[in-house]
XYZ file of C-alpha atoms in Angstrom:
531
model
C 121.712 -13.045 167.413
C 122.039 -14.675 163.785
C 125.682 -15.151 162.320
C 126.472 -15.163 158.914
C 128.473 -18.048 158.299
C 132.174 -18.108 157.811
C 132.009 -19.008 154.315
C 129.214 -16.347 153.464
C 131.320 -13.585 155.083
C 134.091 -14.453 152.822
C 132.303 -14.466 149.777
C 130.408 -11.391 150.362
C 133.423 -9.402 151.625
C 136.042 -10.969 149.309
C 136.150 -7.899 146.713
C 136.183 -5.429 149.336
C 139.138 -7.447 151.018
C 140.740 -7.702 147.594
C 139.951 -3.675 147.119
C 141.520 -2.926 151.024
C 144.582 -4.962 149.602
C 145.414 -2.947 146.551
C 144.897 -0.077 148.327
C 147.269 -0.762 150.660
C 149.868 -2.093 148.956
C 149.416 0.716 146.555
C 149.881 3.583 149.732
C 152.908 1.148 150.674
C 154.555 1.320 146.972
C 153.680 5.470 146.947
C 155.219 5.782 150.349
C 158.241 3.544 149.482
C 159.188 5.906 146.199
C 157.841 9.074 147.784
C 160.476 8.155 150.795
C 163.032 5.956 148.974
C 166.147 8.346 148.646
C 165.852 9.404 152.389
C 165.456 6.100 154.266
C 167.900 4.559 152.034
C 170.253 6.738 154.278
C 171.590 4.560 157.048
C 170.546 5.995 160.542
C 174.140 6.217 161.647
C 175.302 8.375 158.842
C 171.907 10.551 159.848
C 173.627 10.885 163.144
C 177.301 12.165 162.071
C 178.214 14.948 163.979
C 178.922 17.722 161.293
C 179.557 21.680 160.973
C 177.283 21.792 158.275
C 174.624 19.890 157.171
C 172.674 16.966 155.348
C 169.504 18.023 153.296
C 167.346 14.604 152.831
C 164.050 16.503 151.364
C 165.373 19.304 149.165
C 167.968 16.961 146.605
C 166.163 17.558 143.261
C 168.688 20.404 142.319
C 171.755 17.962 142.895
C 169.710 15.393 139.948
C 170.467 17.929 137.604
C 173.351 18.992 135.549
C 174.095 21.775 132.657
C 173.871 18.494 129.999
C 170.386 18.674 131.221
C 169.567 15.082 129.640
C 170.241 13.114 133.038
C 168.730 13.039 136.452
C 169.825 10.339 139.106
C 167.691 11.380 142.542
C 170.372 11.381 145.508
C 169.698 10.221 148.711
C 170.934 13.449 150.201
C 172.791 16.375 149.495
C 175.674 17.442 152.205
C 176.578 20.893 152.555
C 179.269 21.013 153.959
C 180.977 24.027 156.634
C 184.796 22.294 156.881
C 187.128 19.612 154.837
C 186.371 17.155 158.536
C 182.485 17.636 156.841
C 183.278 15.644 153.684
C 186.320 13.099 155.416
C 183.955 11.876 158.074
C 181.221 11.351 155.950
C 183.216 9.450 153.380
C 185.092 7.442 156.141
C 181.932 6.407 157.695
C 180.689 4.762 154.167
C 183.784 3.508 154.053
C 184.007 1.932 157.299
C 180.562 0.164 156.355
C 182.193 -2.015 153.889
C 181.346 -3.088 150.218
C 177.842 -4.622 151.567
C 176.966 -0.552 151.429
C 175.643 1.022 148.128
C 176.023 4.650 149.422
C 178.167 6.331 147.031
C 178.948 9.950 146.925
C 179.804 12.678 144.213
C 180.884 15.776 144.292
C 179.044 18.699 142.508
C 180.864 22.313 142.070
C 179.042 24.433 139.589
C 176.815 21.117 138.094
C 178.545 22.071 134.821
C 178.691 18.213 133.941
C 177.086 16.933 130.640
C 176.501 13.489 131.328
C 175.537 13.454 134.960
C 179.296 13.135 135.924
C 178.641 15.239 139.095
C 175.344 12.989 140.041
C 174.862 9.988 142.549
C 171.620 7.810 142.344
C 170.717 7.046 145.809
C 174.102 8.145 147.448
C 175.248 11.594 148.622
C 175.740 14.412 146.650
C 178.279 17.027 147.925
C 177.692 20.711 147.787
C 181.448 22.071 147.453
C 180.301 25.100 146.865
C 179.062 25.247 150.874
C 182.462 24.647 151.648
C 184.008 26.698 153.992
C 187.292 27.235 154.984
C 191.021 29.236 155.475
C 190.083 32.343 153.317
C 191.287 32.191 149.953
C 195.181 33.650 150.332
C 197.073 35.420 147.639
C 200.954 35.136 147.649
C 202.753 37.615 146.133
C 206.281 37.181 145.136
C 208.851 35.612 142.592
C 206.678 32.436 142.742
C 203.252 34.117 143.243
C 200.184 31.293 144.097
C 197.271 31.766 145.709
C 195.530 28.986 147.874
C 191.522 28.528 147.496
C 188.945 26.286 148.603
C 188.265 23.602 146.024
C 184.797 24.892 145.802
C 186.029 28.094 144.825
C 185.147 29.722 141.216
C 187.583 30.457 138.919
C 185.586 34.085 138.388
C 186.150 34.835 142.244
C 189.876 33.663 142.203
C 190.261 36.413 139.149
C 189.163 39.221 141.176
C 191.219 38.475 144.040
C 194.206 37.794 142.551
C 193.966 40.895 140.496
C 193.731 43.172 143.571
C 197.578 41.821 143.608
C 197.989 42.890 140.014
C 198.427 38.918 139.432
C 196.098 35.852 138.073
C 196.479 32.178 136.743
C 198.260 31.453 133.840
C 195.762 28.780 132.239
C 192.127 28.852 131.745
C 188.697 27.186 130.775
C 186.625 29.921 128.136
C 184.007 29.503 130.829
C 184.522 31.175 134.474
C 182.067 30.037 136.693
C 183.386 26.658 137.520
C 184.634 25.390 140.563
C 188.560 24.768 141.238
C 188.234 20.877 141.852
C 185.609 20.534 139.166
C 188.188 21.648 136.186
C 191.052 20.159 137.984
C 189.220 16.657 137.729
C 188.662 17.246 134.194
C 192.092 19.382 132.681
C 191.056 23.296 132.227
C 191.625 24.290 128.469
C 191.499 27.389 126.655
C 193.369 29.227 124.138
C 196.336 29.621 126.716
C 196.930 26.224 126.929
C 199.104 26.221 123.928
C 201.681 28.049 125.845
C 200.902 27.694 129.601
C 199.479 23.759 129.316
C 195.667 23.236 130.589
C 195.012 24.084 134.349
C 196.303 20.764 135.968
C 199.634 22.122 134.604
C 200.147 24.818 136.430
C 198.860 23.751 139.947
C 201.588 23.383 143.251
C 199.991 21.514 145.896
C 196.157 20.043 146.471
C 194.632 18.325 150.029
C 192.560 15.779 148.842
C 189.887 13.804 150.707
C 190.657 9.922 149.478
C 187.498 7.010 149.200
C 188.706 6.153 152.367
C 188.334 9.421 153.995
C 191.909 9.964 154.632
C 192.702 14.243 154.002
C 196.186 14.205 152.276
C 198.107 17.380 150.934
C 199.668 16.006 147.960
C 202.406 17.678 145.539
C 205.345 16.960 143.365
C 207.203 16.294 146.024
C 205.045 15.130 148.687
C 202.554 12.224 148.371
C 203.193 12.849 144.580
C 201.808 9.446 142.999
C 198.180 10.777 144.252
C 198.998 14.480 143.170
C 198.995 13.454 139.869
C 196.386 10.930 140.023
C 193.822 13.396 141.515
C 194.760 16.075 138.219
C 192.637 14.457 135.428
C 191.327 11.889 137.476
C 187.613 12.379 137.011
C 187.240 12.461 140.385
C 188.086 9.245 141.023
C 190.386 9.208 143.681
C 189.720 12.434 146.075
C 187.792 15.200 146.342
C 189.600 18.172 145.762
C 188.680 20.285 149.180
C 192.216 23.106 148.460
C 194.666 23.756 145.614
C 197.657 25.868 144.965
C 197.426 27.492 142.288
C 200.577 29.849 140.232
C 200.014 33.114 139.292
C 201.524 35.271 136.787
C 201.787 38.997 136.724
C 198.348 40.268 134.809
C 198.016 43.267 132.213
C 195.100 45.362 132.108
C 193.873 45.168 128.420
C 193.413 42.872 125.753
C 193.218 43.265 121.683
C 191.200 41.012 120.520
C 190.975 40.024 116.956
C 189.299 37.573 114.734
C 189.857 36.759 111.178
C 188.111 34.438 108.645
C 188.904 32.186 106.376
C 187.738 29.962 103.774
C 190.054 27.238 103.323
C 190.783 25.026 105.946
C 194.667 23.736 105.426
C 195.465 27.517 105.401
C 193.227 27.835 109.012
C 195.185 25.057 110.371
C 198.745 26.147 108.959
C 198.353 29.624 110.490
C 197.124 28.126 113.419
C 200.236 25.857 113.947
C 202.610 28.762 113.419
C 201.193 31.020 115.811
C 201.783 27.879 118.604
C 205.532 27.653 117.853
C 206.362 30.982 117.004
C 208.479 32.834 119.429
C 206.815 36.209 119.617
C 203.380 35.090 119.302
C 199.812 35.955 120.875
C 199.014 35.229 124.299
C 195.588 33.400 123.649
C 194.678 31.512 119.992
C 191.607 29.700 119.598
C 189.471 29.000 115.956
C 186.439 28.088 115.581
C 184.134 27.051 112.494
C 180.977 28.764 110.914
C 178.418 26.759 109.172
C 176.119 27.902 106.844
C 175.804 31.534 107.688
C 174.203 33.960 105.184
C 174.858 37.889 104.232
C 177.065 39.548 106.107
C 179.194 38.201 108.349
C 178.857 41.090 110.844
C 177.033 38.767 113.538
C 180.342 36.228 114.131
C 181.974 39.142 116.009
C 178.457 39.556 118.217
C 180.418 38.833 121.343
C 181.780 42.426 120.443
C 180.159 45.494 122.523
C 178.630 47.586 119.751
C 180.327 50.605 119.732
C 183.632 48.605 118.402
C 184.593 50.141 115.028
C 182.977 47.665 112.366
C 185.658 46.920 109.618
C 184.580 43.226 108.056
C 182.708 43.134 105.556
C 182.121 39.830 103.912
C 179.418 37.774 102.603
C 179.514 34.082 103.501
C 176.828 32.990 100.482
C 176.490 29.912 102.686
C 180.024 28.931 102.657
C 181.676 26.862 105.741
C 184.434 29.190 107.300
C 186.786 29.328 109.521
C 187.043 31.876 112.221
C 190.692 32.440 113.921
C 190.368 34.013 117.114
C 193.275 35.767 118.798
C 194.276 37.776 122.026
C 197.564 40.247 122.989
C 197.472 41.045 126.559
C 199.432 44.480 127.065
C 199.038 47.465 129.683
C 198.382 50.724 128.647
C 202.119 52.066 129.005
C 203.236 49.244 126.564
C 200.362 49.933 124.190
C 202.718 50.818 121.104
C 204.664 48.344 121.565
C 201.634 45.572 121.530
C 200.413 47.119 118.625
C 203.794 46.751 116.595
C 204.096 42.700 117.697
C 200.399 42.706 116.137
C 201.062 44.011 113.037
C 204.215 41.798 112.821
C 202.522 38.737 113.682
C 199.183 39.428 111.742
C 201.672 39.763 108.926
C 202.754 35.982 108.609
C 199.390 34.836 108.297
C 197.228 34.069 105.253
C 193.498 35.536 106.348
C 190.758 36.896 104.459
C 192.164 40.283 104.491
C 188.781 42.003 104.567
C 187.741 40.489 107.658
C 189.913 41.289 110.400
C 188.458 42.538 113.201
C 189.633 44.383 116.568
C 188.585 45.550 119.544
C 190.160 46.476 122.530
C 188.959 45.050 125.910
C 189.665 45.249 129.678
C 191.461 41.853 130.865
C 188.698 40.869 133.229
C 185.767 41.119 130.363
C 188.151 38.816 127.795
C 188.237 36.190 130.198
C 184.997 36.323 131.657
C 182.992 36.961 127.642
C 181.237 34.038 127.622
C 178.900 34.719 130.868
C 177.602 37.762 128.849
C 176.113 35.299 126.414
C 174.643 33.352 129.469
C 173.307 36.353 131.000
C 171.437 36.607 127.131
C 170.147 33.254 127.340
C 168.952 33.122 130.909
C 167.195 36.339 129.948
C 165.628 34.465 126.999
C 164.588 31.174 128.829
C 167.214 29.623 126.360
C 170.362 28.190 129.001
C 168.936 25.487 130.938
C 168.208 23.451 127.857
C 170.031 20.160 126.866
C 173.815 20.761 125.967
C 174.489 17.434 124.214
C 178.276 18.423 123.895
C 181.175 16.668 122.479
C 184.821 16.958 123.015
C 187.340 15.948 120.831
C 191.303 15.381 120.606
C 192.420 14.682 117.525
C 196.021 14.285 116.754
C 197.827 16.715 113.956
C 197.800 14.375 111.378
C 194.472 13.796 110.943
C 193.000 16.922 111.942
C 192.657 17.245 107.869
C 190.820 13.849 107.423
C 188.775 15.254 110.413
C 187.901 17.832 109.017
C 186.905 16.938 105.384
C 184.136 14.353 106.483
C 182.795 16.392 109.647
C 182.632 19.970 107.831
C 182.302 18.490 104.938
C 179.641 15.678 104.381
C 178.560 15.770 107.969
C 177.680 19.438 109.262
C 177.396 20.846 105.841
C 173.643 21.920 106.797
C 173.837 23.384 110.342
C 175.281 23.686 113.474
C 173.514 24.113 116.708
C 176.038 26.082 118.711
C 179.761 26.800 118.529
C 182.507 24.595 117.161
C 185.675 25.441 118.814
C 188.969 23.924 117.270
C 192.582 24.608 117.491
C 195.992 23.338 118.856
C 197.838 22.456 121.572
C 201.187 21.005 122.486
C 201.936 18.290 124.575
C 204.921 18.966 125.483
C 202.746 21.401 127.693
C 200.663 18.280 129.450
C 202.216 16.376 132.275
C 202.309 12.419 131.514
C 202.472 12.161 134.940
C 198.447 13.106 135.143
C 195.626 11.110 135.126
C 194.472 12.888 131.719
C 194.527 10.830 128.576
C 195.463 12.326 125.190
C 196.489 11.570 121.773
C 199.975 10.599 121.304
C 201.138 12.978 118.842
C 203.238 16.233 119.703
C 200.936 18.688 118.577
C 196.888 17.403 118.838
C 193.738 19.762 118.323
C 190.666 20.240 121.115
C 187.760 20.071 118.700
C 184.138 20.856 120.843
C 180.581 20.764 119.238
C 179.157 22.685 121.996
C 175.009 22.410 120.814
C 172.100 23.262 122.558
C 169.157 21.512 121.778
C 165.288 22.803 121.786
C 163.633 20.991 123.913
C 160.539 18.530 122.155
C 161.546 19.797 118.978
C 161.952 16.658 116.519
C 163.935 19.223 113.593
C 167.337 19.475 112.978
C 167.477 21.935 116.074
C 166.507 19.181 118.330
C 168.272 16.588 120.477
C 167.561 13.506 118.794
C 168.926 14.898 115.271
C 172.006 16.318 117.550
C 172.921 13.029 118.759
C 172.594 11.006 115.745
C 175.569 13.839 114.683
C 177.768 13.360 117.472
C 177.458 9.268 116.482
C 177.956 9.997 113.266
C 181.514 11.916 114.058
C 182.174 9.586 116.642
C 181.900 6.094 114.585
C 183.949 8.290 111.492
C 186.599 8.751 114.174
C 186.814 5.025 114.701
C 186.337 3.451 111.470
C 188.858 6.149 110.316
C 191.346 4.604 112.923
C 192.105 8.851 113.708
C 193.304 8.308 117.124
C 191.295 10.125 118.777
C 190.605 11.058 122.593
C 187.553 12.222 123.983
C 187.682 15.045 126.505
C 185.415 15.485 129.424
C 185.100 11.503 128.352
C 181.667 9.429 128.557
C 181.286 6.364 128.069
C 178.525 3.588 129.611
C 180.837 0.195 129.428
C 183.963 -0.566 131.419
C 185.199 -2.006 128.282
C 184.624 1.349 126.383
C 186.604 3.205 129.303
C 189.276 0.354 128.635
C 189.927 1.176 125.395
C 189.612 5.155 126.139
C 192.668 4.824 128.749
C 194.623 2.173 126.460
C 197.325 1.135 128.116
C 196.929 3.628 130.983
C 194.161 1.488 132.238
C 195.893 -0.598 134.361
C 197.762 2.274 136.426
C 194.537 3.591 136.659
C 192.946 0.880 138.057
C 195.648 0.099 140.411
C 195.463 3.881 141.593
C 191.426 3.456 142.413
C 192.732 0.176 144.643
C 194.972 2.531 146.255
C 192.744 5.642 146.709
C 189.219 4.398 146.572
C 189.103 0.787 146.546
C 185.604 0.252 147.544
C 184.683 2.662 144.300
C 182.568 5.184 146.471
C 183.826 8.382 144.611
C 182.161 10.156 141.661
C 179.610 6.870 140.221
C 178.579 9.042 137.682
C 181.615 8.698 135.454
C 180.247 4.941 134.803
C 183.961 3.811 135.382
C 184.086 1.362 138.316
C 181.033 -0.268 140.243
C 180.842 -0.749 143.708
C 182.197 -3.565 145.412
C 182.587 -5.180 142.106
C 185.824 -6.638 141.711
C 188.305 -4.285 138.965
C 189.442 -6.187 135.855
C-alpha cells in the first residue's frame, strides 16, 4: 500500500487541523463561561455539611437587584436552614486565606440599587431561607420582640400587633428584611421623633468575616453592636435582632397640604419637629410640573375619601406636606382637637388640605398598594436609578433653589421625598455617616426609568440629573451625605466617611479583615491591603 508522504498529509489536512482547533478551543471557551460560576466553587466548600442548601445552577435571581441596572453572576446562592448555615460557610472561606477570591453577600428582599446585595463569582446568601427560634413577642414595660434577620418588617407588624404593640421607627417601604435596613439606617417620617431603625434596636447576633456568631449590644460586645448598625454590611451578617416596641393605636388621620413657596414648606416643616404636641409621622415631598387639578397627588387615597382640594397647579413646582396622628377610636375627639390645634400654626394653601382616615396597618404598609399597581402594569421591575440625599439645615434653601429650580423645572420621574430630621435622634456611636448639623433633611429622587427609551423618561437623561445635583452639591461645598451611599473609588468612600474612615477601617481589620463580606458596596477589596 502507497503512503502519502508526511509533508503532503500536512498540507492537505492543515485547514481541517486548523478548523478541529477552533472548534475546540471554541467548545472549551463555551464550556468554561457556560460552567465558570460553579467550578469556581472550591470542592471543599461543595462538601460543607449544611441544614440547608447551596444552589450552583439556579443563581440568576441573586444577579439582580430592585436598581435593576446591575448584574454580577454569583457562583452560588446558599439557602440557608440555621445561623451554623451561614458561620460555617463564611469560616471555611475564611480559613482558606486571602489567596481565595470567594466572597459572599447577603441578599434580604434584593431591594439594593446599586448591586449592594450582589457578589460576582462568590456566594450569595438567601436570608430570607433562614430559619430559626420563631419570631417572639415580649410584652411588658420594655416590650421587644426578637426576629430572624431575614425577617420582613410587614410580618414583624402583624405579629406584634396581635400584642396590641409594634416598632417605633420605620422605612415608607415594608417588605424589607430586618438586617437589610439595619445595614443601611431605616427612615421614615417617624424618625424625627423616634430616630431611624438602628436607633431603636436592643441586641443583634451577628455572623463576623471570620465566621465567629456574636450577640452584640450596648452592653455586651458593644464596639461591634454599633459597627454592624449602619455598617453596610461590612462587618456581620445580621442572622437576629431585638427590636423595641411601643404600644400601637388602631387608626391614623392622614393629611396632606400644599404649598407653593418653599421657605414657608420648610419653616412649617421645622416646627412640627420641635413642637411639643406635634404629629406622630411628617414627611413632604415636591410636585413638578403637574397640570389641572391637583386631585391626583392624594391618589394614594382609597376613593371613597371625601374630596375637599381643589387647586390648579398651572404648572407650578409645589410642595406637598404630608402628615399622620395615630389615635384609637375611644380617643378620637381628642385627636381631632390636637389636629385642629396643630394644623393651626401652619401656613398651607388653605384650599388644599386633605384628610382621610385610615386603619394603622394600611398607613404603614401604603406604598405596596402602588407596587401591587405597577406589577399589575408590567411597570416595577424597571431601573430605579435612585438618589439619597442629606443635606444639612442650612443649605436645604440653596438646595433647593438650583435643584427645583434650574434643574427639575421640566419633570420628575417618580417621587421626591424631603423633610427633616434631628440628630440628636441618631447614635454617633453607629456606623452611619451624616451631616454635622443638628437638624439635616433626607432628600430622595426615587425615579423609575423606561427601559430603551432615550426621552426625558429614560435612564440615561435620569442619570445625567442625579450628576447634575450631585456635582451642584459639591461645587456648592453643601455638606452633604449620601444615604444608601455608592460610590466606585476607595478614595470617593474616603471622603464620604471623612474622618470616620479610619475607625471604619480599623473595625473591617477587626471584624472582616480578609474583606469577604458584602463586595458589592465597592468599599474594600480582597486581600488588598486597607489604606
Amino acid at each position: 500500500m502507497r503512503h502519502l508522504p508526511i509533508n503532503s498529509l500536512r498540507e492537505n489536512n492543515t485547514p481541517f487541523v486548523r478548523s478541529f482547533i477552533i472548534l475546540l478551543l471554541t467548545c472549551i471557551t463555551v464550556r468554561i463561561n457556560l460552567c465558570f460560576s460553579s467550578t469556581s466553587i472550591p470542592s471543599s466548600l461543595r462538601l460543607l455539611s449544611l441544614d440547608g442548601h447551596f444552589n450552583f445552577d439556579d443563581v440568576d435571581h441573586a444577579a439582580r437587584d430592585f436598581g435593576n441596572r446591575f448584574q454580577f453572576l454569583p457562583s452560588a446562592v446558599l439557602h440557608p436552614k440555621s445561623v451554623s448555615d451561614i458561620a460555617n460557610t463564611i469560616k471555611h472561606i475564611w480559613q482558606m486565606g486571602p489567596h481565595s477570591e470567594i466572597k459572599v453577600a447577603a441578599r434580604g428582599n434584593g431591594h439594593s440599587l446599586q448591586g449592594q446585595s450582589q457578589a460576582h463569582r462568590g456566594i450569595v446568601i438567601h436570608m430570607e431561607s433562614l430559619q430559626g427560634p420563631k419570631m417572639q413577642v415580649h410584652a411588658g414595660n420594655l416590650p421587644y420582640v426578637d426576629v430572624s434577620g431575614g425577617e420582613m418588617w410587614i410580618n414583624i407588624l402583624h405579629e406584634s400587633l396581635k400584642y396590641g404593640l409594634a416598632p417605633k421607627s420605620w422605612t415608607d417601604y415594608l417588605h424589607l428584611t430586618v438586617g437589610g435596613t439595619l445595614s443601611n439606617a431605616g427612615i421614615s417620617g417617624q424618625a424625627f421623633r423616634h430616630g431611624p431603625q438602628i436607633s431603636n434596636v436592643q441586641q443583634l447576633e451577628v455572623v463576623t468575616g471570620k465566621g465567629e456568631v456574636i450577640n452584640c449590644s450596648e452592653k455586651q460586645n458593644a464596639d461591634l453592636f454599633h459597627s454592624v448598625l449602619g455598617g453596610l454590611g461590612q462587618f456581620g451578617i445580621i442572622t437576629r435582632a431585638r427590636i423595641s416596641l411601643e404600644p400601637a393605636p388602631e387608626m391614623v388621620k392622614w393629611i396632606r397640604v400644599l404649598y407653593l413657596d418653599f421657605a414657608t414648606f420648610a419653616r412649617d416643616q421645622e416646627h412640627l419637629i420641635s413642637a411639643e404636641k406635634t404629629f406622630d409621622y411628617i414627611e413632604g415631598f415636591v410636585v413638578i410640573n403637574r397640570t389641572g387639578l391637583l386631585n391626583n397627588w392624594r391618589s394614594t387615597f382609597s376613593q371613597q375619601d371625601p374630596v375637599q382640594a381643589k387647586f390648579k397647579s398651572d404648572g407650578r413646582t409645589l410642595f406637598c406636606l404630608e402628615l399622620a396622628k395615630y389615635f384609637n377610636p375611644d380617643k378620637k375627639d381628642a385627636a381631632d382637637e390636637e389636629v385642629e390645634d396643630a394644623l393651626s400654626q401652619l401656613e398651607y394653601i388653605s384650599s388644599t388640605l386633605f384628610q382621610s382616615e385610615v386603619a394603622y396597618v394600611d398607613f404603614l404598609d401604603r406604598v405596596h398598594v402602588s407596587e401591587v399597581k405597577l406589577r399589575a402594569k408590567g411597570l416595577w421591575e424597571v431601573p430605579h436609578p435612585w438618589l439619597n440625599l442629606l443635606i444639612p439645615k442650612s443649605k436645604i434653601h440653596n438646595f433647593a433653589e438650583e435643584v427645583f429650580g434650574k434643574i427639575l423645572t421640566d419633570t420628575s420621574n417618580g417621587p421626591i421625598l424631603i423633610y427633616p430630621v434631628s440628630k440628636s435622634k441618631w447614635d454617633n456611636r453607629t456606623s452611619v455617616v451624616i451631616p454635622e448639623e443638628d437638624i439635616f433633611y433626607l432628600v430622595a429622587f426615587l425615579s423609575s426609568a423606561v427601559p430603551y427609551s432615550t426621552g426625558n423618561d429614560g435612564l440615561e437623561h435620569v442619570l445625567t440629573q442625579n450628576k447634575r445635583i450631585l456635582d451642584f452639591c459639591d461645587t456648592a461645598n453643601l455638606g452633604m451625605k449620601q444615604y444608601l451611599p455608592h460610590y466606585t473609588t476607595q478614595e470617593e468612600w474616603k471622603t464620604h466617611f471623612g474622618p470616620q474612615w479610619q475607625a471604619f477601617v480599623q473595625r473591617k481589620y477587626a471584624y472582616d479583615p480578609l474583606a469577604i463580606l458584602a463586595p458589592g458596596q465597592r468599599i474594600f477589596h480582597k486581600a488588598l491591603p486597607f489604606s
